[in-house]
Amino acid sequence: QVQLVESGGGLVQAGGSLRLSCVVSGRTFSHYDMGWFRRAPGKEREIVASIRWSGGSIYYADSVKGRFTVSRDNAKNTVYLQMNSLKPEDTAVYYCASGGVPYYSGSAPRYDYWGQGTQVTVSS
């Protein structure tokens, strides 16, 4: 079955950096879009960044543009989220997700598989 396992979360001071990783198994990783989401306490889940299966189209939420970088390594079945200049408002559980349709060509990927999440806490 498809499994997504995140790692790299933790406690960091404001201004610091973390790199999240998500390893995917059970499917051909390179065929699917990947996304990073987060849910802060008392808030709705929101998309943070996404990268298409081709690697050619990347999206960032306005709140993280210029600070976060999403990338993928198809040889390692892994998607990364490099987070720099972290702020207390970035505190959340971060989830990676894998798209539901291989070689998806539409404008709004649907994510069918999710990891268990990793906690990121940024202290002020």
mmCIF file of N, CA and C in Angstrom, residues 15-91:
data_model
loop_
_atom_site.group_PDB
_atom_site.id
_atom_site.type_symbol
_atom_site.label_atom_id
_atom_site.label_comp_id
_atom_site.label_asym_id
_atom_site.label_seq_id
_atom_site.Cartn_x
_atom_site.Cartn_y
_atom_site.Cartn_z
ATOM 1 N N GLY A 15 13.601 32.683 13.197
ATOM 2 C CA GLY A 15 14.748 32.984 12.363
ATOM 3 C C GLY A 15 15.547 31.770 11.960
ATOM 4 N N GLY A 16 15.276 30.660 12.581
ATOM 5 C CA GLY A 16 15.995 29.433 12.294
ATOM 6 C C GLY A 16 15.461 28.696 11.076
ATOM 7 N N SER A 17 16.029 27.515 10.844
ATOM 8 C CA SER A 17 15.680 26.717 9.670
ATOM 9 C C SER A 17 15.425 25.264 10.048
ATOM 10 N N LEU A 18 14.606 24.639 9.255
ATOM 11 C CA LEU A 18 14.374 23.199 9.330
ATOM 12 C C LEU A 18 14.191 22.676 7.915
ATOM 13 N N ARG A 19 14.515 21.403 7.716
ATOM 14 C CA ARG A 19 14.215 20.748 6.448
ATOM 15 C C ARG A 19 13.365 19.528 6.721
ATOM 16 N N LEU A 20 12.177 19.530 6.155
ATOM 17 C CA LEU A 20 11.292 18.389 6.255
ATOM 18 C C LEU A 20 11.519 17.459 5.072
ATOM 19 N N SER A 21 11.398 16.162 5.338
ATOM 20 C CA SER A 21 11.498 15.156 4.288
ATOM 21 C C SER A 21 10.262 14.280 4.322
ATOM 22 N N CYS A 22 9.914 13.761 3.184
ATOM 23 C CA CYS A 22 8.777 12.847 3.085
ATOM 24 C C CYS A 22 9.152 11.756 2.096
ATOM 25 N N VAL A 23 9.236 10.542 2.608
ATOM 26 C CA VAL A 23 9.562 9.398 1.763
ATOM 27 C C VAL A 23 8.287 8.658 1.397
ATOM 28 N N VAL A 24 8.133 8.385 0.123
ATOM 29 C CA VAL A 24 6.938 7.726 -0.389
ATOM 30 C C VAL A 24 7.275 6.310 -0.832
ATOM 31 N N SER A 25 6.444 5.363 -0.458
ATOM 32 C CA SER A 25 6.609 3.981 -0.903
ATOM 33 C C SER A 25 5.282 3.440 -1.395
ATOM 34 N N GLY A 26 5.348 2.380 -2.185
ATOM 35 C CA GLY A 26 4.135 1.743 -2.644
ATOM 36 C C GLY A 26 3.568 2.260 -3.954
ATOM 37 N N ARG A 27 4.275 3.218 -4.575
ATOM 38 C CA ARG A 27 3.855 3.716 -5.876
ATOM 39 C C ARG A 27 5.075 4.301 -6.579
ATOM 40 N N THR A 28 4.896 4.565 -7.885
ATOM 41 C CA THR A 28 5.980 5.163 -8.658
ATOM 42 C C THR A 28 5.985 6.654 -8.380
ATOM 43 N N PHE A 29 6.840 7.056 -7.475
ATOM 44 C CA PHE A 29 6.874 8.422 -6.941
ATOM 45 C C PHE A 29 6.900 9.481 -8.035
ATOM 46 N N SER A 30 7.704 9.262 -9.057
ATOM 47 C CA SER A 30 7.929 10.284 -10.073
ATOM 48 C C SER A 30 6.700 10.580 -10.922
ATOM 49 N N HIS A 31 5.671 9.764 -10.811
ATOM 50 C CA HIS A 31 4.489 9.948 -11.646
ATOM 51 C C HIS A 31 3.447 10.886 -11.011
ATOM 52 N N TYR A 32 3.684 11.305 -9.777
ATOM 53 C CA TYR A 32 2.631 11.996 -9.025
ATOM 54 C C TYR A 32 3.065 13.359 -8.485
ATOM 55 N N ASP A 33 2.088 14.267 -8.489
ATOM 56 C CA ASP A 33 2.282 15.554 -7.825
ATOM 57 C C ASP A 33 2.458 15.337 -6.327
ATOM 58 N N MET A 34 3.191 16.250 -5.708
ATOM 59 C CA MET A 34 3.392 16.192 -4.258
ATOM 60 C C MET A 34 3.087 17.551 -3.644
ATOM 61 N N GLY A 35 2.543 17.517 -2.442
ATOM 62 C CA GLY A 35 2.230 18.766 -1.763
ATOM 63 C C GLY A 35 2.617 18.716 -0.296
ATOM 64 N N TRP A 36 2.858 19.893 0.261
ATOM 65 C CA TRP A 36 3.065 20.065 1.698
ATOM 66 C C TRP A 36 1.930 20.927 2.235
ATOM 67 N N PHE A 37 1.331 20.476 3.313
ATOM 68 C CA PHE A 37 0.241 21.182 3.969
ATOM 69 C C PHE A 37 0.606 21.372 5.431
ATOM 70 N N ARG A 38 -0.152 22.246 6.092
ATOM 71 C CA ARG A 38 0.042 22.401 7.528
ATOM 72 C C ARG A 38 -1.282 22.724 8.189
ATOM 73 N N ARG A 39 -1.358 22.360 9.463
ATOM 74 C CA ARG A 39 -2.528 22.709 10.269
ATOM 75 C C ARG A 39 -2.040 23.248 11.596
ATOM 76 N N ALA A 40 -2.348 24.508 11.813
ATOM 77 C CA ALA A 40 -1.998 25.147 13.083
ATOM 78 C C ALA A 40 -3.144 24.957 14.067
ATOM 79 N N PRO A 41 -2.860 25.030 15.356
ATOM 80 C CA PRO A 41 -3.915 24.857 16.364
ATOM 81 C C PRO A 41 -5.073 25.818 16.132
ATOM 82 N N GLY A 42 -6.280 25.270 16.068
ATOM 83 C CA GLY A 42 -7.462 26.095 15.908
ATOM 84 C C GLY A 42 -7.692 26.636 14.512
ATOM 85 N N LYS A 43 -6.890 26.176 13.558
ATOM 86 C CA LYS A 43 -7.034 26.674 12.192
ATOM 87 C C LYS A 43 -7.292 25.543 11.220
ATOM 88 N N GLU A 44 -7.756 25.915 10.046
ATOM 89 C CA GLU A 44 -7.982 24.943 8.990
ATOM 90 C C GLU A 44 -6.647 24.513 8.368
ATOM 91 N N ARG A 45 -6.649 23.331 7.783
ATOM 92 C CA ARG A 45 -5.477 22.891 7.052
ATOM 93 C C ARG A 45 -5.284 23.795 5.834
ATOM 94 N N GLU A 46 -4.037 24.133 5.548
ATOM 95 C CA GLU A 46 -3.754 24.967 4.396
ATOM 96 C C GLU A 46 -2.581 24.392 3.619
ATOM 97 N N ILE A 47 -2.604 24.643 2.322
ATOM 98 C CA ILE A 47 -1.493 24.204 1.502
ATOM 99 C C ILE A 47 -0.339 25.176 1.680
ATOM 100 N N VAL A 48 0.857 24.626 1.777
ATOM 101 C CA VAL A 48 2.062 25.430 1.946
ATOM 102 C C VAL A 48 2.826 25.523 0.630
ATOM 103 N N ALA A 49 3.004 24.369 -0.014
ATOM 104 C CA ALA A 49 3.765 24.323 -1.262
ATOM 105 C C ALA A 49 3.404 23.051 -2.001
ATOM 106 N N SER A 50 3.612 23.079 -3.310
ATOM 107 C CA SER A 50 3.395 21.882 -4.095
ATOM 108 C C SER A 50 4.369 21.854 -5.256
ATOM 109 N N ILE A 51 4.613 20.653 -5.739
ATOM 110 C CA ILE A 51 5.503 20.480 -6.883
ATOM 111 C C ILE A 51 4.901 19.403 -7.772
ATOM 112 N N ARG A 52 4.777 19.714 -9.045
ATOM 113 C CA ARG A 52 4.155 18.796 -9.976
ATOM 114 C C ARG A 52 5.045 17.591 -10.243
ATOM 115 N N TRP A 53 4.447 16.551 -10.784
ATOM 116 C CA TRP A 53 5.193 15.313 -11.034
ATOM 117 C C TRP A 53 6.399 15.554 -11.933
ATOM 118 N N SER A 54 6.257 16.518 -12.851
ATOM 119 C CA SER A 54 7.342 16.836 -13.781
ATOM 120 C C SER A 54 8.413 17.705 -13.146
ATOM 121 N N GLY A 55 8.108 18.264 -11.965
ATOM 122 C CA GLY A 55 9.030 19.208 -11.347
ATOM 123 C C GLY A 55 8.999 20.576 -11.974
ATOM 124 N N GLY A 56 8.167 20.744 -13.004
ATOM 125 C CA GLY A 56 8.189 21.977 -13.770
ATOM 126 C C GLY A 56 7.300 23.080 -13.250
ATOM 127 N N SER A 57 6.441 22.786 -12.319
ATOM 128 C CA SER A 57 5.544 23.811 -11.793
ATOM 129 C C SER A 57 5.527 23.711 -10.277
ATOM 130 N N ILE A 58 5.833 24.804 -9.641
ATOM 131 C CA ILE A 58 5.906 24.847 -8.187
ATOM 132 C C ILE A 58 5.003 25.963 -7.679
ATOM 133 N N TYR A 59 4.314 25.678 -6.597
ATOM 134 C CA TYR A 59 3.414 26.661 -5.979
ATOM 135 C C TYR A 59 3.832 26.880 -4.535
ATOM 136 N N TYR A 60 3.728 28.139 -4.099
ATOM 137 C CA TYR A 60 3.941 28.484 -2.696
ATOM 138 C C TYR A 60 2.789 29.356 -2.210
ATOM 139 N N ALA A 61 2.362 29.112 -0.997
ATOM 140 C CA ALA A 61 1.421 30.029 -0.365
ATOM 141 C C ALA A 61 2.119 31.372 -0.162
ATOM 142 N N ASP A 62 1.362 32.437 -0.225
ATOM 143 C CA ASP A 62 1.949 33.775 -0.066
ATOM 144 C C ASP A 62 2.700 33.912 1.255
ATOM 145 N N SER A 63 2.220 33.242 2.271
ATOM 146 C CA SER A 63 2.805 33.386 3.606
ATOM 147 C C SER A 63 4.205 32.799 3.720
ATOM 148 N N VAL A 64 4.593 31.963 2.750
ATOM 149 C CA VAL A 64 5.911 31.312 2.848
ATOM 150 C C VAL A 64 6.820 31.647 1.670
ATOM 151 N N LYS A 65 6.319 32.386 0.709
ATOM 152 C CA LYS A 65 7.137 32.731 -0.464
ATOM 153 C C LYS A 65 8.411 33.446 -0.049
ATOM 154 N N GLY A 66 9.508 33.014 -0.636
ATOM 155 C CA GLY A 66 10.799 33.624 -0.318
ATOM 156 C C GLY A 66 11.478 33.013 0.886
ATOM 157 N N ARG A 67 10.754 32.187 1.640
ATOM 158 C CA ARG A 67 11.337 31.566 2.847
ATOM 159 C C ARG A 67 11.405 30.045 2.735
ATOM 160 N N PHE A 68 10.419 29.451 2.073
ATOM 161 C CA PHE A 68 10.350 27.995 1.955
ATOM 162 C C PHE A 68 10.696 27.579 0.528
ATOM 163 N N THR A 69 11.288 26.395 0.401
ATOM 164 C CA THR A 69 11.606 25.837 -0.908
ATOM 165 C C THR A 69 11.204 24.368 -0.939
ATOM 166 N N VAL A 70 10.396 24.008 -1.911
ATOM 167 C CA VAL A 70 10.005 22.617 -2.095
ATOM 168 C C VAL A 70 10.842 22.018 -3.225
ATOM 169 N N SER A 71 11.237 20.756 -3.051
ATOM 170 C CA SER A 71 12.002 20.063 -4.089
ATOM 171 C C SER A 71 11.711 18.579 -3.990
ATOM 172 N N ARG A 72 12.085 17.861 -5.033
ATOM 173 C CA ARG A 72 11.876 16.422 -5.019
ATOM 174 C C ARG A 72 13.084 15.727 -5.593
ATOM 175 N N ASP A 73 13.339 14.527 -5.081
ATOM 176 C CA ASP A 73 14.410 13.664 -5.582
ATOM 177 C C ASP A 73 13.751 12.351 -5.966
ATOM 178 N N ASN A 74 13.495 12.187 -7.248
ATOM 179 C CA ASN A 74 12.779 10.995 -7.701
ATOM 180 C C ASN A 74 13.584 9.723 -7.477
ATOM 181 N N ALA A 75 14.888 9.828 -7.479
ATOM 182 C CA ALA A 75 15.721 8.639 -7.245
ATOM 183 C C ALA A 75 15.585 8.137 -5.806
ATOM 184 N N LYS A 76 15.215 9.049 -4.897
ATOM 185 C CA LYS A 76 15.074 8.676 -3.485
ATOM 186 C C LYS A 76 13.617 8.624 -3.044
ATOM 187 N N ASN A 77 12.695 8.807 -3.994
ATOM 188 C CA ASN A 77 11.261 8.795 -3.665
ATOM 189 C C ASN A 77 10.945 9.770 -2.535
ATOM 190 N N THR A 78 11.561 10.928 -2.577
ATOM 191 C CA THR A 78 11.486 11.857 -1.463
ATOM 192 C C THR A 78 11.166 13.268 -1.942
ATOM 193 N N VAL A 79 10.297 13.928 -1.182
ATOM 194 C CA VAL A 79 10.027 15.343 -1.390
ATOM 195 C C VAL A 79 10.492 16.078 -0.136
ATOM 196 N N TYR A 80 11.040 17.277 -0.351
ATOM 197 C CA TYR A 80 11.598 18.057 0.746
ATOM 198 C C TYR A 80 10.890 19.400 0.871
ATOM 199 N N LEU A 81 10.935 19.940 2.076
ATOM 200 C CA LEU A 81 10.502 21.315 2.295
ATOM 201 C C LEU A 81 11.568 21.988 3.148
ATOM 202 N N GLN A 82 12.354 22.833 2.513
ATOM 203 C CA GLN A 82 13.356 23.612 3.228
ATOM 204 C C GLN A 82 12.691 24.877 3.753
ATOM 205 N N MET A 83 12.756 25.061 5.053
ATOM 206 C CA MET A 83 12.076 26.189 5.689
ATOM 207 C C MET A 83 13.116 27.080 6.358
ATOM 208 N N ASN A 84 13.241 28.285 5.870
ATOM 209 C CA ASN A 84 14.178 29.254 6.412
ATOM 210 C C ASN A 84 13.432 30.440 7.013
ATOM 211 N N SER A 85 14.136 31.221 7.802
ATOM 212 C CA SER A 85 13.553 32.422 8.426
ATOM 213 C C SER A 85 12.216 32.103 9.078
ATOM 214 N N LEU A 86 12.201 31.051 9.843
ATOM 215 C CA LEU A 86 10.948 30.598 10.446
ATOM 216 C C LEU A 86 10.400 31.618 11.419
ATOM 217 N N LYS A 87 9.076 31.676 11.470
ATOM 218 C CA LYS A 87 8.356 32.596 12.332
ATOM 219 C C LYS A 87 7.458 31.809 13.281
ATOM 220 N N PRO A 88 7.108 32.388 14.418
ATOM 221 C CA PRO A 88 6.195 31.670 15.330
ATOM 222 C C PRO A 88 4.888 31.260 14.652
ATOM 223 N N GLU A 89 4.422 32.037 13.695
ATOM 224 C CA GLU A 89 3.174 31.696 13.012
ATOM 225 C C GLU A 89 3.324 30.517 12.060
ATOM 226 N N ASP A 90 4.542 30.022 11.864
ATOM 227 C CA ASP A 90 4.742 28.794 11.085
ATOM 228 C C ASP A 90 4.525 27.545 11.927
ATOM 229 N N THR A 91 4.323 27.718 13.216
ATOM 230 C CA THR A 91 4.089 26.581 14.106
ATOM 231 C C THR A 91 2.836 25.828 13.671
#
